[in-house]
Amino acid sequence: MAAGRAALQLAAVGALLLLVFRHTGLAGAIGWLALMVLIAGRVAARRTPALPRVLPTATAAITVGTAATMGTLLALGVIATQARVVIPVGGMVVSGAMQATALALTRLHDEVRTARPAIEARLSLGLCATDAFAPHQRTIVRTALIPALDSTKTVGVISLPGAMTGLILAGVDPFTAIRYQIVVMYMLLAAAALAALIAVRLAERALFDDAHRLRPITTQPGKTHT
């Protein structure tokens, strides 16, 4: 069933991409990326439904990470403005931002549940919400970036990454393929870092009320962690 579903999805996506490439140009590519961001936001948010305002938080984090990274690549002329370039590159960026956001929110949820006494102790000593949560924020962001950092540190040592492999198979000179892979590697790391940081900062604001009190985390309707 999984194999059949994958084949149908890829065939449908291929047909849609053909239409986008031929008839819509950059505007269609941006619309396609916007749809991907919305879907990615839902995927990243569904693992931590107990967090307040988790869906807009995840969607905003992925949007910022994707927009900043793709905007920089386009503004500097690193990638062409053609739809056949923007969509696949943007897809990699959205995917990296989604993974970092999901990891950050999952870790944040666990951190708030286990470290609530420590956070509330800092609040009781007069610290504001931002300062009381700061040590946990750094831990959460570092944890969310572990996959991206490990992948960056070991690129070319353990395995040849996808972009480089595809270019080499297409007959491109290895050194040219390496330059493209460096761009891909840096853009994925940048998108992941931005998305994780934005996700944690927005989630932090939703976790505390205007009086700097930590909100309860709902587990089931009518039940909360205290």
PDB file of C-alpha atoms in Angstrom:
ATOM      1  CA  MET A   1       0.000   0.000   0.000  1.00  0.00           C
ATOM      2  CA  ALA A   2       2.817   2.385   0.844  1.00  0.00           C
ATOM      3  CA  ALA A   3       4.585   1.671  -2.445  1.00  0.00           C
ATOM      4  CA  GLY A   4       1.379   2.133  -4.425  1.00  0.00           C
ATOM      5  CA  ARG A   5       0.530   5.359  -2.637  1.00  0.00           C
ATOM      6  CA  ALA A   6       4.032   6.725  -3.241  1.00  0.00           C
ATOM      7  CA  ALA A   7       3.797   5.940  -6.951  1.00  0.00           C
ATOM      8  CA  LEU A   8       0.414   7.657  -7.288  1.00  0.00           C
ATOM      9  CA  GLN A   9       1.541  10.713  -5.334  1.00  0.00           C
ATOM     10  CA  LEU A  10       4.701  11.108  -7.387  1.00  0.00           C
ATOM     11  CA  ALA A  11       2.798  10.702 -10.647  1.00  0.00           C
ATOM     12  CA  ALA A  12       0.275  13.363  -9.587  1.00  0.00           C
ATOM     13  CA  VAL A  13       3.023  15.728  -8.422  1.00  0.00           C
ATOM     14  CA  GLY A  14       4.921  15.175 -11.673  1.00  0.00           C
ATOM     15  CA  ALA A  15       1.861  16.130 -13.726  1.00  0.00           C
ATOM     16  CA  LEU A  16       1.265  19.260 -11.639  1.00  0.00           C
ATOM     17  CA  LEU A  17       4.917  20.286 -11.828  1.00  0.00           C
ATOM     18  CA  LEU A  18       4.818  19.959 -15.599  1.00  0.00           C
ATOM     19  CA  LEU A  19       1.946  22.442 -15.722  1.00  0.00           C
ATOM     20  CA  VAL A  20       3.711  24.818 -13.327  1.00  0.00           C
ATOM     21  CA  PHE A  21       6.972  24.697 -15.295  1.00  0.00           C
ATOM     22  CA  ARG A  22       5.259  25.366 -18.621  1.00  0.00           C
ATOM     23  CA  HIS A  23       2.589  27.912 -17.746  1.00  0.00           C
ATOM     24  CA  THR A  24       3.087  29.740 -14.435  1.00  0.00           C
ATOM     25  CA  GLY A  25       6.758  30.641 -14.024  1.00  0.00           C
ATOM     26  CA  LEU A  26       8.124  32.160 -10.804  1.00  0.00           C
ATOM     27  CA  ALA A  27       4.684  33.139  -9.480  1.00  0.00           C
ATOM     28  CA  GLY A  28       3.537  29.540  -9.716  1.00  0.00           C
ATOM     29  CA  ALA A  29       6.724  28.354  -8.023  1.00  0.00           C
ATOM     30  CA  ILE A  30       6.145  30.733  -5.108  1.00  0.00           C
ATOM     31  CA  GLY A  31       2.553  29.531  -4.802  1.00  0.00           C
ATOM     32  CA  TRP A  32       3.756  25.930  -4.808  1.00  0.00           C
ATOM     33  CA  LEU A  33       6.252  26.683  -2.041  1.00  0.00           C
ATOM     34  CA  ALA A  34       3.560  28.462  -0.017  1.00  0.00           C
ATOM     35  CA  LEU A  35       1.398  25.326  -0.212  1.00  0.00           C
ATOM     36  CA  MET A  36       4.355  23.205   0.863  1.00  0.00           C
ATOM     37  CA  VAL A  37       4.970  25.497   3.846  1.00  0.00           C
ATOM     38  CA  LEU A  38       1.334  25.207   4.968  1.00  0.00           C
ATOM     39  CA  ILE A  39       1.458  21.419   4.773  1.00  0.00           C
ATOM     40  CA  ALA A  40       4.830  21.328   6.530  1.00  0.00           C
ATOM     41  CA  GLY A  41       3.450  23.505   9.330  1.00  0.00           C
ATOM     42  CA  ARG A  42       0.674  21.006   9.968  1.00  0.00           C
ATOM     43  CA  VAL A  43       3.105  18.082   9.931  1.00  0.00           C
ATOM     44  CA  ALA A  44       5.478  19.803  12.385  1.00  0.00           C
ATOM     45  CA  ALA A  45       2.639  20.824  14.712  1.00  0.00           C
ATOM     46  CA  ARG A  46       0.745  17.561  14.941  1.00  0.00           C
ATOM     47  CA  ARG A  47       3.276  15.872  17.263  1.00  0.00           C
ATOM     48  CA  THR A  48       2.769  18.474  19.985  1.00  0.00           C
ATOM     49  CA  PRO A  49      -0.937  19.431  19.912  1.00  0.00           C
ATOM     50  CA  ALA A  50      -0.854  20.257  23.633  1.00  0.00           C
ATOM     51  CA  LEU A  51       1.295  23.347  23.100  1.00  0.00           C
ATOM     52  CA  PRO A  52      -0.698  26.583  22.855  1.00  0.00           C
ATOM     53  CA  ARG A  53      -0.948  28.064  19.342  1.00  0.00           C
ATOM     54  CA  VAL A  54       1.300  25.319  18.006  1.00  0.00           C
ATOM     55  CA  LEU A  55       0.005  25.379  14.413  1.00  0.00           C
ATOM     56  CA  PRO A  56       0.599  29.103  13.755  1.00  0.00           C
ATOM     57  CA  THR A  57       3.916  28.844  15.594  1.00  0.00           C
ATOM     58  CA  ALA A  58       5.147  25.959  13.433  1.00  0.00           C
ATOM     59  CA  THR A  59       3.875  27.537  10.224  1.00  0.00           C
ATOM     60  CA  ALA A  60       5.472  30.905  11.024  1.00  0.00           C
ATOM     61  CA  ALA A  61       8.819  29.293  11.893  1.00  0.00           C
ATOM     62  CA  ILE A  62       8.942  27.311   8.641  1.00  0.00           C
ATOM     63  CA  THR A  63       7.835  30.376   6.668  1.00  0.00           C
ATOM     64  CA  VAL A  64      10.608  32.560   8.095  1.00  0.00           C
ATOM     65  CA  GLY A  65      13.286  29.903   7.615  1.00  0.00           C
ATOM     66  CA  THR A  66      12.201  29.227   4.043  1.00  0.00           C
ATOM     67  CA  ALA A  67      11.626  32.855   3.009  1.00  0.00           C
ATOM     68  CA  ALA A  68      14.918  34.122   4.450  1.00  0.00           C
ATOM     69  CA  THR A  69      16.962  31.331   2.906  1.00  0.00           C
ATOM     70  CA  MET A  70      15.306  31.346  -0.520  1.00  0.00           C
ATOM     71  CA  GLY A  71      15.215  35.137  -0.608  1.00  0.00           C
ATOM     72  CA  THR A  72      18.964  35.285   0.010  1.00  0.00           C
ATOM     73  CA  LEU A  73      19.707  32.675  -2.656  1.00  0.00           C
ATOM     74  CA  LEU A  74      17.563  34.493  -5.226  1.00  0.00           C
ATOM     75  CA  ALA A  75      18.771  37.987  -4.313  1.00  0.00           C
ATOM     76  CA  LEU A  76      22.440  36.973  -4.614  1.00  0.00           C
ATOM     77  CA  GLY A  77      21.824  35.121  -7.871  1.00  0.00           C
ATOM     78  CA  VAL A  78      22.983  31.809  -6.426  1.00  0.00           C
ATOM     79  CA  ILE A  79      20.011  30.046  -8.013  1.00  0.00           C
ATOM     80  CA  ALA A  80      18.017  30.978 -11.101  1.00  0.00           C
ATOM     81  CA  THR A  81      14.501  32.387 -10.850  1.00  0.00           C
ATOM     82  CA  GLN A  82      13.101  29.618 -13.036  1.00  0.00           C
ATOM     83  CA  ALA A  83      10.345  27.478 -11.563  1.00  0.00           C
ATOM     84  CA  ARG A  84      12.225  24.264 -12.337  1.00  0.00           C
ATOM     85  CA  VAL A  85      15.026  25.502 -10.068  1.00  0.00           C
ATOM     86  CA  VAL A  86      13.062  27.302  -7.345  1.00  0.00           C
ATOM     87  CA  ILE A  87      10.652  24.450  -6.596  1.00  0.00           C
ATOM     88  CA  PRO A  88      13.149  21.585  -6.005  1.00  0.00           C
ATOM     89  CA  VAL A  89      15.574  23.806  -4.091  1.00  0.00           C
ATOM     90  CA  GLY A  90      12.701  25.304  -2.090  1.00  0.00           C
ATOM     91  CA  GLY A  91      11.414  21.828  -1.349  1.00  0.00           C
ATOM     92  CA  MET A  92      14.706  20.910   0.286  1.00  0.00           C
ATOM     93  CA  VAL A  93      14.654  24.108   2.313  1.00  0.00           C
ATOM     94  CA  VAL A  94      11.062  23.579   3.482  1.00  0.00           C
ATOM     95  CA  SER A  95      11.839  19.991   4.440  1.00  0.00           C
ATOM     96  CA  GLY A  96      14.880  21.003   6.488  1.00  0.00           C
ATOM     97  CA  ALA A  97      12.967  23.795   8.225  1.00  0.00           C
ATOM     98  CA  MET A  98      10.074  21.429   8.960  1.00  0.00           C
ATOM     99  CA  GLN A  99      12.307  18.817  10.573  1.00  0.00           C
ATOM    100  CA  ALA A 100      14.063  21.393  12.751  1.00  0.00           C
ATOM    101  CA  THR A 101      10.734  22.937  13.783  1.00  0.00           C
ATOM    102  CA  ALA A 102       9.206  19.578  14.668  1.00  0.00           C
ATOM    103  CA  LEU A 103      12.244  18.619  16.746  1.00  0.00           C
ATOM    104  CA  ALA A 104      12.293  21.992  18.495  1.00  0.00           C
ATOM    105  CA  LEU A 105       8.602  21.877  19.424  1.00  0.00           C
ATOM    106  CA  THR A 106       8.794  18.257  20.562  1.00  0.00           C
ATOM    107  CA  ARG A 107      11.813  18.992  22.732  1.00  0.00           C
ATOM    108  CA  LEU A 108      10.167  22.157  24.065  1.00  0.00           C
ATOM    109  CA  HIS A 109       7.049  20.227  25.048  1.00  0.00           C
ATOM    110  CA  ASP A 110       9.112  17.654  26.944  1.00  0.00           C
ATOM    111  CA  GLU A 111      11.287  20.339  28.526  1.00  0.00           C
ATOM    112  CA  VAL A 112       8.307  22.303  29.839  1.00  0.00           C
ATOM    113  CA  ARG A 113       6.754  19.180  31.348  1.00  0.00           C
ATOM    114  CA  THR A 114       9.907  17.993  33.107  1.00  0.00           C
ATOM    115  CA  ALA A 115      11.458  21.372  34.010  1.00  0.00           C
ATOM    116  CA  ARG A 116       8.312  23.173  35.157  1.00  0.00           C
ATOM    117  CA  PRO A 117       9.465  23.333  38.834  1.00  0.00           C
ATOM    118  CA  ALA A 118      12.797  24.894  37.822  1.00  0.00           C
ATOM    119  CA  ILE A 119      11.120  27.435  35.528  1.00  0.00           C
ATOM    120  CA  GLU A 120       8.574  28.404  38.160  1.00  0.00           C
ATOM    121  CA  ALA A 121      11.326  28.685  40.776  1.00  0.00           C
ATOM    122  CA  ARG A 122      13.143  31.243  38.614  1.00  0.00           C
ATOM    123  CA  LEU A 123       9.875  33.117  38.112  1.00  0.00           C
ATOM    124  CA  SER A 124       9.279  33.170  41.862  1.00  0.00           C
ATOM    125  CA  LEU A 125      12.724  34.737  42.338  1.00  0.00           C
ATOM    126  CA  GLY A 126      11.676  37.664  40.168  1.00  0.00           C
ATOM    127  CA  LEU A 127      13.022  36.674  36.751  1.00  0.00           C
ATOM    128  CA  CYS A 128      10.951  37.570  33.730  1.00  0.00           C
ATOM    129  CA  ALA A 129       9.587  34.827  31.495  1.00  0.00           C
ATOM    130  CA  THR A 130      12.370  35.206  28.916  1.00  0.00           C
ATOM    131  CA  ASP A 131      15.167  34.890  31.496  1.00  0.00           C
ATOM    132  CA  ALA A 132      13.450  32.028  33.319  1.00  0.00           C
ATOM    133  CA  PHE A 133      13.149  30.064  30.101  1.00  0.00           C
ATOM    134  CA  ALA A 134      16.508  31.026  28.524  1.00  0.00           C
ATOM    135  CA  PRO A 135      18.566  27.976  29.687  1.00  0.00           C
ATOM    136  CA  HIS A 136      15.961  25.620  28.261  1.00  0.00           C
ATOM    137  CA  GLN A 137      15.721  27.603  25.038  1.00  0.00           C
ATOM    138  CA  ARG A 138      19.403  27.069  24.297  1.00  0.00           C
ATOM    139  CA  THR A 139      19.101  23.329  24.993  1.00  0.00           C
ATOM    140  CA  ILE A 140      16.056  23.030  22.743  1.00  0.00           C
ATOM    141  CA  VAL A 141      17.668  24.838  19.804  1.00  0.00           C
ATOM    142  CA  ARG A 142      20.873  22.795  20.086  1.00  0.00           C
ATOM    143  CA  THR A 143      18.877  19.558  20.139  1.00  0.00           C
ATOM    144  CA  ALA A 144      16.808  20.593  17.124  1.00  0.00           C
ATOM    145  CA  LEU A 145      19.968  21.311  15.120  1.00  0.00           C
ATOM    146  CA  ILE A 146      21.743  18.024  15.882  1.00  0.00           C
ATOM    147  CA  PRO A 147      20.654  16.264  12.624  1.00  0.00           C
ATOM    148  CA  ALA A 148      21.586  19.256  10.452  1.00  0.00           C
ATOM    149  CA  LEU A 149      24.929  19.774  12.216  1.00  0.00           C
ATOM    150  CA  ASP A 150      25.868  16.089  12.119  1.00  0.00           C
ATOM    151  CA  SER A 151      24.957  15.914   8.435  1.00  0.00           C
ATOM    152  CA  THR A 152      27.072  18.997   7.719  1.00  0.00           C
ATOM    153  CA  LYS A 153      30.089  17.730   9.665  1.00  0.00           C
ATOM    154  CA  THR A 154      30.116  14.299   7.998  1.00  0.00           C
ATOM    155  CA  VAL A 155      29.170  15.287   4.442  1.00  0.00           C
ATOM    156  CA  GLY A 156      31.313  13.421   1.911  1.00  0.00           C
ATOM    157  CA  VAL A 157      32.860  11.233   4.618  1.00  0.00           C
ATOM    158  CA  ILE A 158      30.045   8.781   5.358  1.00  0.00           C
ATOM    159  CA  SER A 159      28.063   9.188   2.137  1.00  0.00           C
ATOM    160  CA  LEU A 160      27.802  11.413  -0.903  1.00  0.00           C
ATOM    161  CA  PRO A 161      24.783  13.692  -0.486  1.00  0.00           C
ATOM    162  CA  GLY A 162      21.864  13.686  -2.902  1.00  0.00           C
ATOM    163  CA  ALA A 163      22.481  16.910  -4.823  1.00  0.00           C
ATOM    164  CA  MET A 164      26.135  16.068  -5.455  1.00  0.00           C
ATOM    165  CA  THR A 165      25.325  12.478  -6.432  1.00  0.00           C
ATOM    166  CA  GLY A 166      22.621  13.591  -8.859  1.00  0.00           C
ATOM    167  CA  LEU A 167      24.901  16.089 -10.567  1.00  0.00           C
ATOM    168  CA  ILE A 168      27.734  13.566 -10.881  1.00  0.00           C
ATOM    169  CA  LEU A 169      25.344  10.999 -12.363  1.00  0.00           C
ATOM    170  CA  ALA A 170      24.175  13.673 -14.808  1.00  0.00           C
ATOM    171  CA  GLY A 171      27.769  14.068 -16.014  1.00  0.00           C
ATOM    172  CA  VAL A 172      28.700  17.275 -14.186  1.00  0.00           C
ATOM    173  CA  ASP A 173      32.324  17.755 -13.149  1.00  0.00           C
ATOM    174  CA  PRO A 174      32.838  16.614  -9.508  1.00  0.00           C
ATOM    175  CA  PHE A 175      34.255  19.969  -8.410  1.00  0.00           C
ATOM    176  CA  THR A 176      31.242  21.776  -9.854  1.00  0.00           C
ATOM    177  CA  ALA A 177      28.967  19.293  -8.104  1.00  0.00           C
ATOM    178  CA  ILE A 178      30.823  19.946  -4.842  1.00  0.00           C
ATOM    179  CA  ARG A 179      30.250  23.708  -5.137  1.00  0.00           C
ATOM    180  CA  TYR A 180      26.525  23.136  -5.588  1.00  0.00           C
ATOM    181  CA  GLN A 181      26.477  20.751  -2.631  1.00  0.00           C
ATOM    182  CA  ILE A 182      28.189  23.332  -0.418  1.00  0.00           C
ATOM    183  CA  VAL A 183      25.425  25.807  -1.267  1.00  0.00           C
ATOM    184  CA  VAL A 184      22.764  23.202  -0.513  1.00  0.00           C
ATOM    185  CA  MET A 185      24.462  22.254   2.757  1.00  0.00           C
ATOM    186  CA  TYR A 186      24.700  25.844   3.978  1.00  0.00           C
ATOM    187  CA  MET A 187      21.156  26.755   2.957  1.00  0.00           C
ATOM    188  CA  LEU A 188      19.723  23.731   4.778  1.00  0.00           C
ATOM    189  CA  LEU A 189      21.673  24.577   7.926  1.00  0.00           C
ATOM    190  CA  ALA A 190      20.562  28.209   7.756  1.00  0.00           C
ATOM    191  CA  ALA A 191      16.907  27.292   7.251  1.00  0.00           C
ATOM    192  CA  ALA A 192      17.003  24.788  10.119  1.00  0.00           C
ATOM    193  CA  ALA A 193      18.667  27.255  12.497  1.00  0.00           C
ATOM    194  CA  LEU A 194      16.236  30.068  11.699  1.00  0.00           C
ATOM    195  CA  ALA A 195      13.179  27.829  11.897  1.00  0.00           C
ATOM    196  CA  ALA A 196      14.224  26.258  15.220  1.00  0.00           C
ATOM    197  CA  LEU A 197      14.992  29.632  16.793  1.00  0.00           C
ATOM    198  CA  ILE A 198      11.746  31.244  15.602  1.00  0.00           C
ATOM    199  CA  ALA A 199       9.713  28.223  16.719  1.00  0.00           C
ATOM    200  CA  VAL A 200      11.166  28.331  20.224  1.00  0.00           C
ATOM    201  CA  ARG A 201      10.765  32.097  20.597  1.00  0.00           C
ATOM    202  CA  LEU A 202       7.134  32.070  19.414  1.00  0.00           C
ATOM    203  CA  ALA A 203       6.296  29.014  21.506  1.00  0.00           C
ATOM    204  CA  GLU A 204       7.878  30.680  24.514  1.00  0.00           C
ATOM    205  CA  ARG A 205       5.577  33.691  24.146  1.00  0.00           C
ATOM    206  CA  ALA A 206       2.564  31.393  23.950  1.00  0.00           C
ATOM    207  CA  LEU A 207       3.657  29.449  27.044  1.00  0.00           C
ATOM    208  CA  PHE A 208       3.551  32.474  29.358  1.00  0.00           C
ATOM    209  CA  ASP A 209       0.660  34.828  30.031  1.00  0.00           C
ATOM    210  CA  ASP A 210       0.905  38.614  30.387  1.00  0.00           C
ATOM    211  CA  ALA A 211       1.762  38.228  34.093  1.00  0.00           C
ATOM    212  CA  HIS A 212       4.760  35.990  33.222  1.00  0.00           C
ATOM    213  CA  ARG A 213       3.046  32.878  34.568  1.00  0.00           C
ATOM    214  CA  LEU A 214       3.702  29.531  32.908  1.00  0.00           C
ATOM    215  CA  ARG A 215       0.522  28.203  31.346  1.00  0.00           C
ATOM    216  CA  PRO A 216      -0.563  24.601  32.027  1.00  0.00           C
ATOM    217  CA  ILE A 217       0.093  22.117  29.226  1.00  0.00           C
ATOM    218  CA  THR A 218      -3.070  20.302  28.203  1.00  0.00           C
ATOM    219  CA  THR A 219      -2.772  16.572  27.597  1.00  0.00           C
ATOM    220  CA  GLN A 220      -6.419  15.591  27.066  1.00  0.00           C
ATOM    221  CA  PRO A 221      -9.612  17.594  26.984  1.00  0.00           C
ATOM    222  CA  GLY A 222     -10.306  18.663  30.550  1.00  0.00           C
ATOM    223  CA  LYS A 223      -6.911  17.508  31.867  1.00  0.00           C
ATOM    224  CA  THR A 224      -3.705  19.477  32.369  1.00  0.00           C
ATOM    225  CA  HIS A 225      -0.190  19.017  33.699  1.00  0.00           C
ATOM    226  CA  THR A 226       0.409  20.950  36.918  1.00  0.00           C
TER     227      THR A 226
END
